[in-house]
mmCIF file with all atom_site columns, C-alpha atoms in Angstrom:
data_model
loop_
_atom_site.group_PDB
_atom_site.id
_atom_site.type_symbol
_atom_site.label_atom_id
_atom_site.label_alt_id
_atom_site.label_comp_id
_atom_site.label_asym_id
_atom_site.label_entity_id
_atom_site.label_seq_id
_atom_site.pdbx_PDB_ins_code
_atom_site.Cartn_x
_atom_site.Cartn_y
_atom_site.Cartn_z
_atom_site.occupancy
_atom_site.B_iso_or_equiv
_atom_site.pdbx_formal_charge
_atom_site.auth_seq_id
_atom_site.auth_comp_id
_atom_site.auth_asym_id
_atom_site.auth_atom_id
_atom_site.pdbx_PDB_model_num
ATOM 1   C CA . UNK P 1 1   ? 0.000   0.000   0.000   1.00 46.00 ? 525 UNK P CA 1
ATOM 2   C CA . UNK P 1 2   ? 1.503   3.368   -0.938  1.00 46.00 ? 526 UNK P CA 1
ATOM 3   C CA . UNK P 1 3   ? 2.389   6.023   1.604   1.00 46.00 ? 527 UNK P CA 1
ATOM 4   C CA . UNK P 1 4   ? -0.287  8.624   0.895   1.00 54.00 ? 528 UNK P CA 1
ATOM 5   C CA . UNK P 1 5   ? 2.162   11.477  1.447   1.00 79.00 ? 529 UNK P CA 1
ATOM 6   C CA . UNK P 1 6   ? 3.890   10.287  -1.713  1.00 83.00 ? 530 UNK P CA 1
ATOM 7   C CA . UNK P 1 7   ? 2.383   11.238  -5.050  1.00 86.00 ? 531 UNK P CA 1
ATOM 8   C CA . UNK P 1 8   ? 0.271   8.617   -6.790  1.00 88.00 ? 532 UNK P CA 1
ATOM 9   C CA . UNK P 1 9   ? -2.390  8.467   -9.446  1.00 88.00 ? 533 UNK P CA 1
ATOM 10  C CA . UNK P 1 10  ? -4.704  5.910   -11.012 1.00 89.00 ? 534 UNK P CA 1
ATOM 11  C CA . UNK P 1 11  ? -4.489  6.047   -14.789 1.00 85.00 ? 535 UNK P CA 1
ATOM 12  C CA . UNK P 1 12  ? -5.931  4.371   -17.867 1.00 83.00 ? 536 UNK P CA 1
ATOM 13  C CA . UNK P 1 13  ? -3.752  2.931   -20.662 1.00 80.00 ? 537 UNK P CA 1
ATOM 14  C CA . UNK P 1 14  ? -4.246  6.070   -22.766 1.00 79.00 ? 538 UNK P CA 1
ATOM 15  C CA . UNK P 1 15  ? -2.722  8.172   -19.935 1.00 78.00 ? 539 UNK P CA 1
ATOM 16  C CA . UNK P 1 16  ? -6.011  9.596   -18.667 1.00 82.00 ? 540 UNK P CA 1
ATOM 17  C CA . UNK P 1 17  ? -5.829  10.391  -14.944 1.00 84.00 ? 541 UNK P CA 1
ATOM 18  C CA . UNK P 1 18  ? -8.752  8.691   -13.172 1.00 89.00 ? 542 UNK P CA 1
ATOM 19  C CA . UNK P 1 19  ? -7.712  9.705   -9.660  1.00 90.00 ? 543 UNK P CA 1
ATOM 20  C CA . UNK P 1 20  ? -4.739  11.484  -8.062  1.00 89.00 ? 544 UNK P CA 1
ATOM 21  C CA . UNK P 1 21  ? -3.870  12.445  -4.522  1.00 90.00 ? 545 UNK P CA 1
ATOM 22  C CA . UNK P 1 22  ? -3.008  15.892  -3.209  1.00 89.00 ? 546 UNK P CA 1
ATOM 23  C CA . UNK P 1 23  ? 0.716   15.085  -3.163  1.00 86.00 ? 547 UNK P CA 1
ATOM 24  C CA . UNK P 1 24  ? 0.515   14.326  -6.901  1.00 85.00 ? 548 UNK P CA 1
ATOM 25  C CA . UNK P 1 25  ? -0.927  17.787  -7.529  1.00 82.00 ? 549 UNK P CA 1
ATOM 26  C CA . UNK P 1 26  ? 1.578   19.485  -5.255  1.00 79.00 ? 550 UNK P CA 1
ATOM 27  C CA . UNK P 1 27  ? 4.727   17.707  -6.406  1.00 75.00 ? 551 UNK P CA 1
ATOM 28  C CA . UNK P 1 28  ? 4.109   16.523  -9.953  1.00 73.00 ? 552 UNK P CA 1
ATOM 29  C CA . UNK P 1 29  ? 1.687   19.081  -11.364 1.00 68.00 ? 553 UNK P CA 1
ATOM 30  C CA . UNK P 1 30  ? 3.162   22.172  -9.650  1.00 64.00 ? 554 UNK P CA 1
ATOM 31  C CA . UNK P 1 31  ? 6.728   21.280  -10.624 1.00 59.00 ? 555 UNK P CA 1
ATOM 32  C CA . UNK P 1 32  ? 5.543   21.221  -14.239 1.00 59.00 ? 556 UNK P CA 1
ATOM 33  C CA . UNK P 1 33  ? 6.984   17.754  -14.633 1.00 63.00 ? 557 UNK P CA 1
ATOM 34  C CA . UNK P 1 34  ? 8.080   17.777  -18.262 1.00 60.00 ? 558 UNK P CA 1
ATOM 35  C CA . UNK P 1 35  ? 8.415   13.990  -18.113 1.00 60.00 ? 559 UNK P CA 1
ATOM 36  C CA . UNK P 1 36  ? 4.802   13.380  -17.117 1.00 68.00 ? 560 UNK P CA 1
ATOM 37  C CA . UNK P 1 37  ? 3.548   13.001  -20.732 1.00 69.00 ? 561 UNK P CA 1
ATOM 38  C CA . UNK P 1 38  ? 6.415   10.553  -21.364 1.00 68.00 ? 562 UNK P CA 1
ATOM 39  C CA . UNK P 1 39  ? 5.612   8.643   -18.188 1.00 68.00 ? 563 UNK P CA 1
ATOM 40  C CA . UNK P 1 40  ? 1.946   8.464   -19.124 1.00 70.00 ? 564 UNK P CA 1
ATOM 41  C CA . UNK P 1 41  ? 2.808   7.312   -22.651 1.00 70.00 ? 565 UNK P CA 1
ATOM 42  C CA . UNK P 1 42  ? 4.820   4.457   -21.107 1.00 67.00 ? 566 UNK P CA 1
ATOM 43  C CA . UNK P 1 43  ? 1.569   3.017   -19.811 1.00 67.00 ? 567 UNK P CA 1
ATOM 44  C CA . UNK P 1 44  ? 0.211   2.371   -23.301 1.00 66.00 ? 568 UNK P CA 1
ATOM 45  C CA . UNK P 1 45  ? 3.498   0.711   -24.316 1.00 66.00 ? 569 UNK P CA 1
ATOM 46  C CA . UNK P 1 46  ? 3.402   -1.550  -21.252 1.00 67.00 ? 570 UNK P CA 1
ATOM 47  C CA . UNK P 1 47  ? -0.221  -2.491  -21.972 1.00 64.00 ? 571 UNK P CA 1
ATOM 48  C CA . UNK P 1 48  ? 0.708   -3.488  -25.526 1.00 63.00 ? 572 UNK P CA 1
ATOM 49  C CA . UNK P 1 49  ? 3.410   -5.781  -24.116 1.00 66.00 ? 573 UNK P CA 1
ATOM 50  C CA . UNK P 1 50  ? 1.143   -7.123  -21.333 1.00 69.00 ? 574 UNK P CA 1
ATOM 51  C CA . UNK P 1 51  ? 3.482   -5.844  -18.614 1.00 69.00 ? 575 UNK P CA 1
ATOM 52  C CA . UNK P 1 52  ? 1.789   -5.756  -15.228 1.00 74.00 ? 576 UNK P CA 1
ATOM 53  C CA . UNK P 1 53  ? 4.605   -4.089  -13.264 1.00 75.00 ? 577 UNK P CA 1
ATOM 54  C CA . UNK P 1 54  ? 7.314   -1.669  -14.357 1.00 74.00 ? 578 UNK P CA 1
ATOM 55  C CA . UNK P 1 55  ? 9.855   0.424   -12.407 1.00 72.00 ? 579 UNK P CA 1
ATOM 56  C CA . UNK P 1 56  ? 12.005  3.325   -13.570 1.00 71.00 ? 580 UNK P CA 1
ATOM 57  C CA . UNK P 1 57  ? 13.558  6.490   -12.137 1.00 69.00 ? 581 UNK P CA 1
ATOM 58  C CA . UNK P 1 58  ? 13.037  10.125  -13.060 1.00 70.00 ? 582 UNK P CA 1
ATOM 59  C CA . UNK P 1 59  ? 14.144  13.447  -11.681 1.00 68.00 ? 583 UNK P CA 1
ATOM 60  C CA . UNK P 1 60  ? 11.336  15.857  -10.831 1.00 72.00 ? 584 UNK P CA 1
ATOM 61  C CA . UNK P 1 61  ? 12.547  19.221  -9.676  1.00 69.00 ? 585 UNK P CA 1
ATOM 62  C CA . UNK P 1 62  ? 15.610  18.541  -7.532  1.00 70.00 ? 586 UNK P CA 1
ATOM 63  C CA . UNK P 1 63  ? 14.445  15.162  -6.330  1.00 72.00 ? 587 UNK P CA 1
ATOM 64  C CA . UNK P 1 64  ? 14.794  11.728  -7.860  1.00 71.00 ? 588 UNK P CA 1
ATOM 65  C CA . UNK P 1 65  ? 11.778  9.438   -7.750  1.00 77.00 ? 589 UNK P CA 1
ATOM 66  C CA . UNK P 1 66  ? 11.391  5.726   -8.271  1.00 76.00 ? 590 UNK P CA 1
ATOM 67  C CA . UNK P 1 67  ? 8.263   5.444   -10.391 1.00 80.00 ? 591 UNK P CA 1
ATOM 68  C CA . UNK P 1 68  ? 6.191   2.279   -10.249 1.00 82.00 ? 592 UNK P CA 1
ATOM 69  C CA . UNK P 1 69  ? 3.528   1.441   -12.789 1.00 82.00 ? 593 UNK P CA 1
ATOM 70  C CA . UNK P 1 70  ? 1.369   -1.461  -11.630 1.00 84.00 ? 594 UNK P CA 1
ATOM 71  C CA . UNK P 1 71  ? -1.734  -3.033  -13.125 1.00 84.00 ? 595 UNK P CA 1
ATOM 72  C CA . UNK P 1 72  ? -4.422  -2.833  -10.443 1.00 82.00 ? 596 UNK P CA 1
ATOM 73  C CA . UNK P 1 73  ? -7.558  -3.957  -12.232 1.00 64.00 ? 597 UNK P CA 1
ATOM 74  C CA . UNK P 1 74  ? -7.992  -6.543  -14.910 1.00 63.00 ? 598 UNK P CA 1
ATOM 75  C CA . UNK P 1 75  ? -10.819 -8.856  -15.742 1.00 59.00 ? 599 UNK P CA 1
ATOM 76  C CA . UNK P 1 76  ? -10.736 -11.486 -18.433 1.00 63.00 ? 600 UNK P CA 1
ATOM 77  C CA . UNK P 1 77  ? -12.231 -10.262 -21.642 1.00 63.00 ? 601 UNK P CA 1
ATOM 78  C CA . UNK P 1 78  ? -12.150 -6.625  -20.544 1.00 64.00 ? 602 UNK P CA 1
ATOM 79  C CA . UNK P 1 79  ? -11.286 -4.067  -23.193 1.00 70.00 ? 603 UNK P CA 1
ATOM 80  C CA . UNK P 1 80  ? -7.673  -2.933  -22.670 1.00 69.00 ? 604 UNK P CA 1
ATOM 81  C CA . UNK P 1 81  ? -8.820  0.692   -22.533 1.00 68.00 ? 605 UNK P CA 1
ATOM 82  C CA . UNK P 1 82  ? -10.719 -0.164  -19.307 1.00 76.00 ? 606 UNK P CA 1
ATOM 83  C CA . UNK P 1 83  ? -7.592  -1.361  -17.467 1.00 81.00 ? 607 UNK P CA 1
ATOM 84  C CA . UNK P 1 84  ? -6.403  0.678   -14.491 1.00 85.00 ? 608 UNK P CA 1
ATOM 85  C CA . UNK P 1 85  ? -2.820  1.266   -13.407 1.00 84.00 ? 609 UNK P CA 1
ATOM 86  C CA . UNK P 1 86  ? -1.376  2.659   -10.196 1.00 87.00 ? 610 UNK P CA 1
ATOM 87  C CA . UNK P 1 87  ? 1.322   5.226   -10.947 1.00 85.00 ? 611 UNK P CA 1
ATOM 88  C CA . UNK P 1 88  ? 3.322   5.691   -7.740  1.00 86.00 ? 612 UNK P CA 1
ATOM 89  C CA . UNK P 1 89  ? 6.218   8.067   -7.146  1.00 84.00 ? 613 UNK P CA 1
ATOM 90  C CA . UNK P 1 90  ? 8.556   7.162   -4.250  1.00 82.00 ? 614 UNK P CA 1
ATOM 91  C CA . UNK P 1 91  ? 11.252  9.639   -3.371  1.00 78.00 ? 615 UNK P CA 1
ATOM 92  C CA . UNK P 1 92  ? 14.740  8.174   -3.462  1.00 71.00 ? 616 UNK P CA 1
ATOM 93  C CA . UNK P 1 93  ? 16.730  8.922   -0.322  1.00 69.00 ? 617 UNK P CA 1
ATOM 94  C CA . UNK P 1 94  ? 20.182  10.515  -0.288  1.00 63.00 ? 618 UNK P CA 1
ATOM 95  C CA . UNK P 1 95  ? 21.835  7.130   0.288   1.00 60.00 ? 619 UNK P CA 1
ATOM 96  C CA . UNK P 1 96  ? 20.045  5.675   -2.730  1.00 65.00 ? 620 UNK P CA 1
ATOM 97  C CA . UNK P 1 97  ? 20.944  8.780   -4.765  1.00 65.00 ? 621 UNK P CA 1
ATOM 98  C CA . UNK P 1 98  ? 24.607  8.233   -3.970  1.00 69.00 ? 622 UNK P CA 1
ATOM 99  C CA . UNK P 1 99  ? 24.392  4.607   -5.064  1.00 72.00 ? 623 UNK P CA 1
ATOM 100 C CA . UNK P 1 100 ? 22.604  5.566   -8.298  1.00 71.00 ? 624 UNK P CA 1
ATOM 101 C CA . UNK P 1 101 ? 25.150  8.304   -8.989  1.00 73.00 ? 625 UNK P CA 1
ATOM 102 C CA . UNK P 1 102 ? 27.995  5.861   -8.455  1.00 75.00 ? 626 UNK P CA 1
ATOM 103 C CA . UNK P 1 103 ? 26.337  3.323   -10.750 1.00 75.00 ? 627 UNK P CA 1
ATOM 104 C CA . UNK P 1 104 ? 25.757  6.026   -13.386 1.00 74.00 ? 628 UNK P CA 1
ATOM 105 C CA . UNK P 1 105 ? 29.446  6.896   -13.221 1.00 77.00 ? 629 UNK P CA 1
ATOM 106 C CA . UNK P 1 106 ? 30.155  3.236   -13.986 1.00 77.00 ? 630 UNK P CA 1
ATOM 107 C CA . UNK P 1 107 ? 28.714  3.760   -17.483 1.00 82.00 ? 631 UNK P CA 1
ATOM 108 C CA . UNK P 1 108 ? 25.842  1.313   -17.070 1.00 86.00 ? 632 UNK P CA 1
ATOM 109 C CA . UNK P 1 109 ? 22.955  1.260   -19.525 1.00 86.00 ? 633 UNK P CA 1
ATOM 110 C CA . UNK P 1 110 ? 19.427  2.003   -18.274 1.00 83.00 ? 634 UNK P CA 1
ATOM 111 C CA . UNK P 1 111 ? 18.612  -1.729  -18.149 1.00 88.00 ? 635 UNK P CA 1
ATOM 112 C CA . UNK P 1 112 ? 21.874  -2.464  -16.306 1.00 89.00 ? 636 UNK P CA 1
ATOM 113 C CA . UNK P 1 113 ? 21.049  0.289   -13.791 1.00 85.00 ? 637 UNK P CA 1
ATOM 114 C CA . UNK P 1 114 ? 17.654  -1.294  -13.200 1.00 85.00 ? 638 UNK P CA 1
ATOM 115 C CA . UNK P 1 115 ? 19.204  -4.727  -12.668 1.00 89.00 ? 639 UNK P CA 1
ATOM 116 C CA . UNK P 1 116 ? 22.023  -3.342  -10.473 1.00 88.00 ? 640 UNK P CA 1
ATOM 117 C CA . UNK P 1 117 ? 19.438  -1.654  -8.244  1.00 83.00 ? 641 UNK P CA 1
ATOM 118 C CA . UNK P 1 118 ? 17.622  -4.973  -7.876  1.00 86.00 ? 642 UNK P CA 1
ATOM 119 C CA . UNK P 1 119 ? 20.905  -6.740  -7.039  1.00 86.00 ? 643 UNK P CA 1
ATOM 120 C CA . UNK P 1 120 ? 21.620  -4.142  -4.361  1.00 81.00 ? 644 UNK P CA 1
ATOM 121 C CA . UNK P 1 121 ? 18.160  -4.772  -2.898  1.00 80.00 ? 645 UNK P CA 1
ATOM 122 C CA . UNK P 1 122 ? 19.181  -8.425  -2.486  1.00 79.00 ? 646 UNK P CA 1
ATOM 123 C CA . UNK P 1 123 ? 17.353  -10.024 -5.420  1.00 86.00 ? 647 UNK P CA 1
ATOM 124 C CA . UNK P 1 124 ? 18.776  -13.131 -7.049  1.00 90.00 ? 648 UNK P CA 1
ATOM 125 C CA . UNK P 1 125 ? 19.193  -13.392 -10.816 1.00 92.00 ? 649 UNK P CA 1
ATOM 126 C CA . UNK P 1 126 ? 16.167  -15.701 -10.959 1.00 93.00 ? 650 UNK P CA 1
ATOM 127 C CA . UNK P 1 127 ? 14.013  -13.241 -8.969  1.00 91.00 ? 651 UNK P CA 1
ATOM 128 C CA . UNK P 1 128 ? 15.163  -10.363 -11.181 1.00 91.00 ? 652 UNK P CA 1
ATOM 129 C CA . UNK P 1 129 ? 14.261  -12.288 -14.336 1.00 91.00 ? 653 UNK P CA 1
ATOM 130 C CA . UNK P 1 130 ? 10.748  -12.853 -12.979 1.00 90.00 ? 654 UNK P CA 1
ATOM 131 C CA . UNK P 1 131 ? 10.317  -9.225  -11.867 1.00 86.00 ? 655 UNK P CA 1
ATOM 132 C CA . UNK P 1 132 ? 11.283  -7.624  -15.158 1.00 87.00 ? 656 UNK P CA 1
ATOM 133 C CA . UNK P 1 133 ? 10.147  -10.360 -17.532 1.00 88.00 ? 657 UNK P CA 1
ATOM 134 C CA . UNK P 1 134 ? 13.504  -11.254 -19.069 1.00 90.00 ? 658 UNK P CA 1
ATOM 135 C CA . UNK P 1 135 ? 15.040  -14.688 -19.319 1.00 93.00 ? 659 UNK P CA 1
ATOM 136 C CA . UNK P 1 136 ? 17.403  -15.865 -16.604 1.00 94.00 ? 660 UNK P CA 1
ATOM 137 C CA . UNK P 1 137 ? 20.242  -16.099 -19.142 1.00 96.00 ? 661 UNK P CA 1
ATOM 138 C CA . UNK P 1 138 ? 19.711  -12.523 -20.323 1.00 95.00 ? 662 UNK P CA 1
ATOM 139 C CA . UNK P 1 139 ? 19.828  -11.339 -16.698 1.00 94.00 ? 663 UNK P CA 1
ATOM 140 C CA . UNK P 1 140 ? 23.062  -13.302 -16.133 1.00 95.00 ? 664 UNK P CA 1
ATOM 141 C CA . UNK P 1 141 ? 24.592  -11.584 -19.203 1.00 95.00 ? 665 UNK P CA 1
ATOM 142 C CA . UNK P 1 142 ? 23.564  -8.173  -17.868 1.00 94.00 ? 666 UNK P CA 1
ATOM 143 C CA . UNK P 1 143 ? 25.024  -9.022  -14.449 1.00 94.00 ? 667 UNK P CA 1
ATOM 144 C CA . UNK P 1 144 ? 28.342  -10.012 -16.079 1.00 94.00 ? 668 UNK P CA 1
ATOM 145 C CA . UNK P 1 145 ? 28.375  -6.665  -17.917 1.00 93.00 ? 669 UNK P CA 1
ATOM 146 C CA . UNK P 1 146 ? 27.570  -4.793  -14.687 1.00 91.00 ? 670 UNK P CA 1
ATOM 147 C CA . UNK P 1 147 ? 30.383  -6.550  -12.834 1.00 89.00 ? 671 UNK P CA 1
ATOM 148 C CA . UNK P 1 148 ? 32.776  -5.826  -15.681 1.00 90.00 ? 672 UNK P CA 1
ATOM 149 C CA . UNK P 1 149 ? 31.891  -2.127  -15.862 1.00 88.00 ? 673 UNK P CA 1
ATOM 150 C CA . UNK P 1 150 ? 32.068  -1.654  -12.095 1.00 85.00 ? 674 UNK P CA 1
ATOM 151 C CA . UNK P 1 151 ? 35.238  -3.723  -11.678 1.00 85.00 ? 675 UNK P CA 1
ATOM 152 C CA . UNK P 1 152 ? 33.760  -6.236  -9.257  1.00 85.00 ? 676 UNK P CA 1
ATOM 153 C CA . UNK P 1 153 ? 33.594  -9.993  -9.548  1.00 86.00 ? 677 UNK P CA 1
ATOM 154 C CA . UNK P 1 154 ? 30.637  -10.972 -7.375  1.00 84.00 ? 678 UNK P CA 1
ATOM 155 C CA . UNK P 1 155 ? 27.551  -9.787  -5.494  1.00 80.00 ? 679 UNK P CA 1
ATOM 156 C CA . UNK P 1 156 ? 29.421  -9.153  -2.210  1.00 79.00 ? 680 UNK P CA 1
ATOM 157 C CA . UNK P 1 157 ? 31.981  -6.943  -3.945  1.00 80.00 ? 681 UNK P CA 1
ATOM 158 C CA . UNK P 1 158 ? 29.126  -5.148  -5.693  1.00 79.00 ? 682 UNK P CA 1
ATOM 159 C CA . UNK P 1 159 ? 27.420  -4.366  -2.382  1.00 71.00 ? 683 UNK P CA 1
ATOM 160 C CA . UNK P 1 160 ? 30.721  -3.121  -0.902  1.00 71.00 ? 684 UNK P CA 1
ATOM 161 C CA . UNK P 1 161 ? 31.462  -1.088  -4.050  1.00 69.00 ? 685 UNK P CA 1
ATOM 162 C CA . UNK P 1 162 ? 28.209  0.846   -3.697  1.00 64.00 ? 686 UNK P CA 1
ATOM 163 C CA . UNK P 1 163 ? 28.907  1.817   -0.069  1.00 61.00 ? 687 UNK P CA 1
#
């Protein structure tokens, strides 16, 4: 369940806002989030690929947010335009910002950053493959690339490298 002091909205696949909380208005709308149309357009792309959960990061104002797009209502045979998604913005703390900055300096791709963040959270390669809908072998290849770019050789070194 989201912390209601964090911005969230319920949206349709076409990006129409069905509901939003006060924090969404205060933080997202007042900051004139130039990425909001892009974020909302992501929903339609995810629907086309039958993705039920997607995470990415975006800077809004001076803060960095982890943005979660999650399917919250689906019934068999329902028109895709009737689906509802929860769009949740969770502020990334200073410690997480430092880790992300360090990973960015490592020259990782966006996908590698996503996987590295999941590794740091303690997820196994198998769990990561299930979370982001990629094969286990593809995740292992990404992890090898991450280790190579960051100069580490295993998960423990990776966790120490980010501290």
